[in-house]
mmCIF file of C-alpha atoms in Angstrom:
data_model
loop_
_atom_site.group_PDB
_atom_site.id
_atom_site.type_symbol
_atom_site.label_atom_id
_atom_site.label_comp_id
_atom_site.label_asym_id
_atom_site.label_seq_id
_atom_site.Cartn_x
_atom_site.Cartn_y
_atom_site.Cartn_z
ATOM 1 C CA MET E 1 -0.020 0.012 -0.005
ATOM 2 C CA ASP E 2 2.783 2.440 0.992
ATOM 3 C CA HIS E 3 4.469 1.632 -2.357
ATOM 4 C CA TRP E 4 1.282 2.941 -4.337
ATOM 5 C CA ILE E 5 0.821 5.893 -2.119
ATOM 6 C CA ALA E 6 4.418 6.879 -2.838
ATOM 7 C CA ARG E 7 3.935 6.536 -6.504
ATOM 8 C CA ALA E 8 0.653 8.600 -6.371
ATOM 9 C CA LEU E 9 2.338 11.305 -4.347
ATOM 10 C CA LEU E 10 5.338 11.333 -6.811
ATOM 11 C CA GLY E 11 2.694 11.795 -9.726
ATOM 12 C CA VAL E 12 1.161 14.815 -7.911
ATOM 13 C CA THR E 13 4.641 16.308 -7.415
ATOM 14 C CA LEU E 14 5.569 15.933 -11.047
ATOM 15 C CA VAL E 15 2.320 17.446 -12.179
ATOM 16 C CA ALA E 16 2.791 20.393 -9.903
ATOM 17 C CA ALA E 17 6.256 20.946 -11.203
ATOM 18 C CA LEU E 18 5.285 21.250 -14.788
ATOM 19 C CA PRO E 19 5.337 24.845 -16.129
ATOM 20 C CA ALA E 20 2.232 26.815 -16.658
ATOM 21 C CA ALA E 21 1.047 27.384 -20.212
ATOM 22 C CA HIS E 22 3.355 29.950 -21.703
ATOM 23 C CA SER E 23 1.668 33.339 -22.252
ATOM 24 C CA ASP E 24 2.809 36.748 -23.593
ATOM 25 C CA GLU E 25 1.591 40.140 -24.167
ATOM 26 C CA ILE E 26 2.219 41.828 -27.490
ATOM 27 C CA THR E 27 1.605 45.343 -28.922
ATOM 28 C CA ILE E 28 0.347 45.746 -32.336
ATOM 29 C CA ALA E 29 0.248 48.877 -34.408
ATOM 30 C CA VAL E 30 -3.151 49.382 -36.165
ATOM 31 C CA ALA E 31 -4.280 52.057 -38.561
ATOM 32 C CA SER E 32 -7.031 54.117 -36.961
ATOM 33 C CA ASN E 33 -9.842 53.043 -39.390
ATOM 34 C CA PHE E 34 -9.646 49.420 -38.091
ATOM 35 C CA SER E 35 -9.888 50.457 -34.340
ATOM 36 C CA SER E 36 -13.439 49.041 -33.634
ATOM 37 C CA PRO E 37 -13.154 45.712 -35.422
ATOM 38 C CA MET E 38 -9.664 45.224 -33.932
ATOM 39 C CA GLY E 39 -11.078 45.878 -30.489
ATOM 40 C CA GLU E 40 -13.662 43.053 -30.994
ATOM 41 C CA ILE E 41 -11.029 40.696 -32.545
ATOM 42 C CA VAL E 42 -8.694 41.192 -29.656
ATOM 43 C CA SER E 43 -11.374 40.559 -27.156
ATOM 44 C CA GLY E 44 -12.325 37.183 -28.914
ATOM 45 C CA PHE E 45 -8.710 36.284 -29.037
ATOM 46 C CA GLU E 46 -8.017 36.927 -25.515
ATOM 47 C CA ALA E 47 -11.040 35.001 -24.408
ATOM 48 C CA SER E 48 -9.759 31.884 -26.237
ATOM 49 C CA SER E 49 -5.965 32.341 -25.398
ATOM 50 C CA ASP E 50 -3.604 32.785 -22.595
ATOM 51 C CA HIS E 51 -1.943 35.663 -24.554
ATOM 52 C CA ARG E 52 -2.731 39.442 -24.280
ATOM 53 C CA VAL E 53 -2.731 41.963 -27.017
ATOM 54 C CA ARG E 54 -2.279 45.855 -26.690
ATOM 55 C CA VAL E 55 -3.279 48.050 -29.543
ATOM 56 C CA ALA E 56 -1.449 51.213 -30.552
ATOM 57 C CA LEU E 57 -3.669 53.333 -33.010
ATOM 58 C CA GLY E 58 -2.646 56.104 -35.403
ATOM 59 C CA SER E 59 -2.277 57.032 -38.953
ATOM 60 C CA SER E 60 -0.465 54.442 -41.084
ATOM 61 C CA GLY E 61 2.266 56.997 -41.817
ATOM 62 C CA LYS E 62 3.016 57.871 -38.183
ATOM 63 C CA LEU E 63 2.957 54.120 -37.177
ATOM 64 C CA PHE E 64 5.199 53.323 -39.964
ATOM 65 C CA ALA E 65 7.745 56.033 -38.882
ATOM 66 C CA GLN E 66 7.558 54.655 -35.186
ATOM 67 C CA ILE E 67 8.478 51.197 -36.408
ATOM 68 C CA ARG E 68 11.353 52.418 -38.388
ATOM 69 C CA HIS E 69 12.561 54.184 -35.372
ATOM 70 C CA GLY E 70 12.449 50.961 -33.246
ATOM 71 C CA ALA E 71 8.944 51.035 -31.623
ATOM 72 C CA PRO E 72 8.377 47.655 -29.841
ATOM 73 C CA PHE E 73 5.393 46.477 -31.978
ATOM 74 C CA ALA E 74 5.023 42.827 -32.931
ATOM 75 C CA ALA E 75 2.908 43.373 -35.948
ATOM 76 C CA PHE E 76 1.659 46.258 -38.202
ATOM 77 C CA PHE E 77 -1.799 46.654 -39.611
ATOM 78 C CA SER E 78 -1.509 49.407 -42.246
ATOM 79 C CA ALA E 79 -4.357 50.992 -44.286
ATOM 80 C CA ASP E 80 -2.374 50.359 -47.560
ATOM 81 C CA GLN E 81 0.190 47.990 -48.971
ATOM 82 C CA ASP E 82 3.038 50.419 -49.639
ATOM 83 C CA LYS E 83 4.214 50.780 -46.201
ATOM 84 C CA VAL E 84 4.169 46.962 -45.531
ATOM 85 C CA ARG E 85 6.172 46.584 -48.748
ATOM 86 C CA ALA E 86 8.747 49.034 -47.503
ATOM 87 C CA LEU E 87 9.146 47.135 -44.236
ATOM 88 C CA VAL E 88 9.752 44.000 -46.198
ATOM 89 C CA ALA E 89 12.298 45.747 -48.337
ATOM 90 C CA ALA E 90 14.086 47.027 -45.220
ATOM 91 C CA ASP E 91 14.163 43.582 -43.716
ATOM 92 C CA ALA E 92 12.137 44.693 -40.846
ATOM 93 C CA ALA E 93 9.259 42.216 -41.312
ATOM 94 C CA ASP E 94 8.564 38.697 -42.054
ATOM 95 C CA ALA E 95 7.566 38.671 -45.764
ATOM 96 C CA SER E 96 5.823 35.212 -45.510
ATOM 97 C CA SER E 97 3.401 36.612 -42.945
ATOM 98 C CA ARG E 98 2.125 39.425 -45.078
ATOM 99 C CA TYR E 99 -1.611 39.316 -46.118
ATOM 100 C CA THR E 100 -4.420 41.627 -46.980
ATOM 101 C CA TYR E 101 -6.587 41.642 -43.899
ATOM 102 C CA ALA E 102 -9.331 44.025 -45.165
ATOM 103 C CA LEU E 103 -10.453 45.805 -48.347
ATOM 104 C CA GLY E 104 -11.506 49.354 -47.105
ATOM 105 C CA ARG E 105 -14.295 51.474 -48.426
ATOM 106 C CA LEU E 106 -14.687 55.342 -48.258
ATOM 107 C CA VAL E 107 -17.955 57.013 -47.514
ATOM 108 C CA LEU E 108 -19.049 60.652 -47.805
ATOM 109 C CA TRP E 109 -20.650 61.066 -44.458
ATOM 110 C CA THR E 110 -22.758 63.780 -42.828
ATOM 111 C CA THR E 111 -24.618 64.358 -39.568
ATOM 112 C CA ASP E 112 -26.378 67.378 -40.834
ATOM 113 C CA ALA E 113 -30.131 66.346 -41.235
ATOM 114 C CA GLU E 114 -30.491 68.859 -44.123
ATOM 115 C CA LEU E 115 -28.040 66.967 -46.273
ATOM 116 C CA ALA E 116 -29.182 63.462 -45.419
ATOM 117 C CA GLY E 117 -29.694 61.443 -48.617
ATOM 118 C CA ARG E 118 -28.164 64.479 -50.668
ATOM 119 C CA GLU E 119 -24.561 64.012 -49.769
ATOM 120 C CA ARG E 120 -23.512 63.748 -53.363
ATOM 121 C CA GLN E 121 -25.491 66.647 -54.647
ATOM 122 C CA ALA E 122 -24.307 68.821 -51.771
ATOM 123 C CA LEU E 123 -20.597 67.983 -52.506
ATOM 124 C CA GLU E 124 -20.936 68.583 -56.230
ATOM 125 C CA ALA E 125 -22.924 71.823 -55.814
ATOM 126 C CA GLY E 126 -20.596 73.236 -53.096
ATOM 127 C CA LYS E 127 -23.461 73.499 -50.638
ATOM 128 C CA PHE E 128 -21.323 73.007 -47.533
ATOM 129 C CA ARG E 129 -18.885 75.158 -45.457
ATOM 130 C CA HIS E 130 -16.218 72.528 -44.750
ATOM 131 C CA LEU E 131 -15.214 69.100 -46.202
ATOM 132 C CA ALA E 132 -13.198 66.895 -43.818
ATOM 133 C CA ILE E 133 -10.547 64.488 -45.227
ATOM 134 C CA ALA E 134 -7.587 62.745 -43.644
ATOM 135 C CA ASN E 135 -4.037 63.812 -44.307
ATOM 136 C CA PRO E 136 -3.167 62.311 -47.583
ATOM 137 C CA ARG E 137 0.410 62.194 -46.780
ATOM 138 C CA LEU E 138 -0.133 60.094 -43.734
ATOM 139 C CA ALA E 139 -3.329 58.287 -44.186
ATOM 140 C CA PRO E 140 -4.319 56.119 -47.180
ATOM 141 C CA TYR E 141 -7.991 57.070 -46.760
ATOM 142 C CA GLY E 142 -6.964 60.706 -47.152
ATOM 143 C CA ALA E 143 -5.138 59.766 -50.381
ATOM 144 C CA ALA E 144 -8.195 57.935 -51.651
ATOM 145 C CA ALA E 145 -10.305 61.049 -50.802
ATOM 146 C CA LEU E 146 -8.169 63.235 -52.914
ATOM 147 C CA GLN E 147 -8.459 60.849 -55.754
ATOM 148 C CA VAL E 148 -12.253 60.976 -55.367
ATOM 149 C CA ILE E 149 -12.159 64.756 -55.473
ATOM 150 C CA ASP E 150 -9.993 64.777 -58.598
ATOM 151 C CA ALA E 151 -12.195 62.166 -60.343
ATOM 152 C CA LEU E 152 -15.271 64.328 -59.717
ATOM 153 C CA GLY E 153 -13.544 67.365 -61.037
ATOM 154 C CA LEU E 154 -13.921 69.178 -57.708
ATOM 155 C CA ALA E 155 -10.283 69.807 -56.725
ATOM 156 C CA GLU E 156 -10.422 73.709 -57.274
ATOM 157 C CA GLU E 157 -13.900 74.108 -55.970
ATOM 158 C CA THR E 158 -13.172 72.358 -52.731
ATOM 159 C CA SER E 159 -9.567 73.476 -52.057
ATOM 160 C CA THR E 160 -10.664 76.306 -49.709
ATOM 161 C CA LYS E 161 -13.208 74.265 -47.833
ATOM 162 C CA ARG E 162 -11.090 71.351 -46.925
ATOM 163 C CA VAL E 163 -10.186 70.672 -43.253
ATOM 164 C CA VAL E 164 -7.539 67.989 -42.769
ATOM 165 C CA GLY E 165 -7.472 65.441 -39.930
ATOM 166 C CA GLU E 166 -4.136 63.954 -38.802
ATOM 167 C CA ASN E 167 -5.733 60.623 -39.185
ATOM 168 C CA ILE E 168 -9.147 59.127 -40.046
ATOM 169 C CA ALA E 169 -10.211 59.203 -36.344
ATOM 170 C CA GLN E 170 -9.772 62.923 -36.324
ATOM 171 C CA THR E 171 -11.521 63.346 -39.539
ATOM 172 C CA TYR E 172 -14.490 61.564 -38.209
ATOM 173 C CA GLN E 173 -14.586 63.870 -35.168
ATOM 174 C CA TYR E 174 -14.651 66.943 -37.429
ATOM 175 C CA VAL E 175 -17.866 65.620 -38.893
ATOM 176 C CA ALA E 176 -19.464 64.127 -35.864
ATOM 177 C CA SER E 177 -18.902 67.456 -34.004
ATOM 178 C CA GLY E 178 -20.642 69.495 -36.771
ATOM 179 C CA ASN E 179 -17.399 71.416 -37.508
ATOM 180 C CA ALA E 180 -17.439 69.978 -40.998
ATOM 181 C CA GLN E 181 -20.830 69.353 -42.802
ATOM 182 C CA LEU E 182 -19.279 66.595 -45.006
ATOM 183 C CA GLY E 183 -16.392 64.180 -44.525
ATOM 184 C CA MET E 184 -14.780 61.444 -46.485
ATOM 185 C CA ILE E 185 -14.153 58.758 -43.834
ATOM 186 C CA ALA E 186 -13.795 55.021 -43.589
ATOM 187 C CA LEU E 187 -17.190 53.224 -43.859
ATOM 188 C CA SER E 188 -16.236 51.051 -40.837
ATOM 189 C CA GLN E 189 -16.448 54.094 -38.616
ATOM 190 C CA VAL E 190 -20.203 54.433 -38.989
ATOM 191 C CA PHE E 191 -21.261 51.035 -40.265
ATOM 192 C CA ARG E 192 -22.383 47.838 -38.604
ATOM 193 C CA ASP E 193 -24.218 44.725 -39.626
ATOM 194 C CA GLY E 194 -25.621 46.054 -42.944
ATOM 195 C CA ALA E 195 -26.411 49.621 -42.125
ATOM 196 C CA ILE E 196 -25.032 53.176 -41.237
ATOM 197 C CA THR E 197 -25.457 53.340 -37.418
ATOM 198 C CA HIS E 198 -25.676 57.161 -37.300
ATOM 199 C CA GLY E 199 -25.641 60.081 -39.636
ATOM 200 C CA SER E 200 -26.114 59.548 -43.285
ATOM 201 C CA GLY E 201 -23.679 58.810 -46.153
ATOM 202 C CA TRP E 202 -22.977 58.093 -49.749
ATOM 203 C CA LEU E 203 -20.686 54.992 -50.291
ATOM 204 C CA LEU E 204 -18.078 56.268 -52.848
ATOM 205 C CA PRO E 205 -17.759 54.037 -55.771
ATOM 206 C CA ASP E 206 -14.522 51.978 -56.005
ATOM 207 C CA THR E 207 -14.091 53.278 -59.589
ATOM 208 C CA LEU E 208 -13.296 56.805 -58.178
ATOM 209 C CA HIS E 209 -10.254 55.864 -56.161
ATOM 210 C CA HIS E 210 -7.391 53.167 -56.129
ATOM 211 C CA PRO E 211 -8.375 50.101 -54.163
ATOM 212 C CA ILE E 212 -7.848 50.488 -50.387
ATOM 213 C CA GLN E 213 -6.012 47.218 -49.829
ATOM 214 C CA GLN E 214 -4.959 47.049 -46.135
ATOM 215 C CA ASP E 215 -2.091 44.789 -45.490
ATOM 216 C CA ALA E 216 -0.825 43.347 -42.208
ATOM 217 C CA ILE E 217 2.576 41.885 -41.438
ATOM 218 C CA ILE E 218 4.549 40.432 -38.489
ATOM 219 C CA LEU E 219 7.659 42.406 -37.643
ATOM 220 C CA LYS E 220 11.065 41.019 -36.924
ATOM 221 C CA ARG E 221 10.890 42.591 -33.610
ATOM 222 C CA ALA E 222 8.471 39.956 -32.455
ATOM 223 C CA THR E 223 11.026 37.224 -32.945
ATOM 224 C CA GLN E 224 13.719 39.320 -31.337
ATOM 225 C CA ASP E 225 11.564 39.926 -28.281
ATOM 226 C CA GLY E 226 10.538 36.300 -27.960
ATOM 227 C CA LYS E 227 6.914 37.106 -28.689
ATOM 228 C CA ARG E 228 6.582 34.993 -31.885
ATOM 229 C CA THR E 229 4.526 32.312 -30.264
ATOM 230 C CA ALA E 230 1.832 34.837 -29.286
ATOM 231 C CA VAL E 231 1.842 36.762 -32.528
ATOM 232 C CA ASP E 232 1.543 33.457 -34.549
ATOM 233 C CA ALA E 233 -1.483 32.442 -32.433
ATOM 234 C CA PHE E 234 -2.974 35.848 -32.987
ATOM 235 C CA TRP E 235 -2.391 35.514 -36.852
ATOM 236 C CA THR E 236 -4.083 32.246 -36.877
ATOM 237 C CA TYR E 237 -7.149 33.633 -35.011
ATOM 238 C CA LEU E 238 -7.268 36.646 -37.404
ATOM 239 C CA GLN E 239 -7.714 34.437 -40.459
ATOM 240 C CA GLY E 240 -10.283 32.242 -38.780
ATOM 241 C CA PRO E 241 -14.100 32.476 -39.360
ATOM 242 C CA GLU E 242 -14.893 34.490 -36.186
ATOM 243 C CA ALA E 243 -12.566 37.316 -36.995
ATOM 244 C CA GLN E 244 -13.539 37.344 -40.720
ATOM 245 C CA ARG E 245 -17.141 37.780 -39.570
ATOM 246 C CA ILE E 246 -16.274 40.705 -37.302
ATOM 247 C CA ILE E 247 -14.242 42.403 -40.137
ATOM 248 C CA GLU E 248 -17.184 42.038 -42.640
ATOM 249 C CA SER E 249 -19.698 43.344 -40.153
ATOM 250 C CA TYR E 250 -17.966 46.624 -40.163
ATOM 251 C CA GLY E 251 -18.385 47.096 -43.896
ATOM 252 C CA TYR E 252 -14.982 45.879 -45.032
ATOM 253 C CA ARG E 253 -14.578 43.170 -47.765
ATOM 254 C CA VAL E 254 -12.252 40.250 -46.940
ATOM 255 C CA ALA E 255 -12.580 38.466 -50.284
ATOM 256 C CA ALA E 256 -14.188 38.921 -53.727
ATOM 257 C CA THR E 257 -17.094 36.804 -52.687
ATOM 258 C CA SER E 258 -17.852 39.069 -49.694
ATOM 259 C CA SER E 259 -21.589 39.389 -48.996
ATOM 260 C CA ILE E 260 -21.434 43.203 -48.358
ATOM 261 C CA ASP E 261 -23.059 45.104 -51.129
ATOM 262 C CA ARG E 262 -20.809 47.440 -53.128
ATOM 263 C CA GLY E 263 -23.552 49.854 -54.036
ATOM 264 C CA PRO E 264 -23.996 53.359 -52.844
ATOM 265 C CA LEU E 265 -26.019 54.149 -49.686
ATOM 266 C CA ASN E 266 -28.564 56.977 -49.742
ATOM 267 C CA ALA E 267 -27.515 57.846 -53.275
ATOM 268 C CA GLU E 268 -29.758 58.434 -56.365
#
């Protein structure tokens, strides 16, 4: 009997000596337009994992500059592809991890009840005091907004009426506060589960601007800091069905077969 008790106690001792599941905290750099879906994705991931994720938000241009200056980010979610390509070229990122996590869309948005349903007409007729766009030098959505303005032949007419946000989040605030009557913002900022949640908007046709292909990549810093296990687990979760559902629910497309309608909202 003593022999079996001794063996049982030894087993308990060995189990107790086993290390706990390894967990890490990682910090990821995320373009401002993706803040809401990323918040939901992180919550879902943390609920199913021992790892924790911190999110640093900003314009893609500013985040890119921080990465080049050694910011301790494990991954980068840009609002374009160019900055991710540049990180690969600089050998600062793992090229094999790169993928397009979302296809962004731009909406001409207003909170002015008098302009509701007439956003396009108001823009083309100049019947507004200010038009908000993101800084095109820092934010891909700002660059797309300028392309739309040029495509509509409104560059000169809008030049003195534009107010420029440092990033797409600030651009949204200009319109939400009423300081700008119209703004070209990311659809994801005002869209959820098939409808604009507040205000009114015209979904700008893809033909008026270059595709907003948003790429993500794992940075070499993650390996250097010993965080690769955590970021790999997050990468797997991101490309799974739950994360994909969240992304689409905010109006992004994740594939050519996306169920989200590409047509304009509140447009004639």
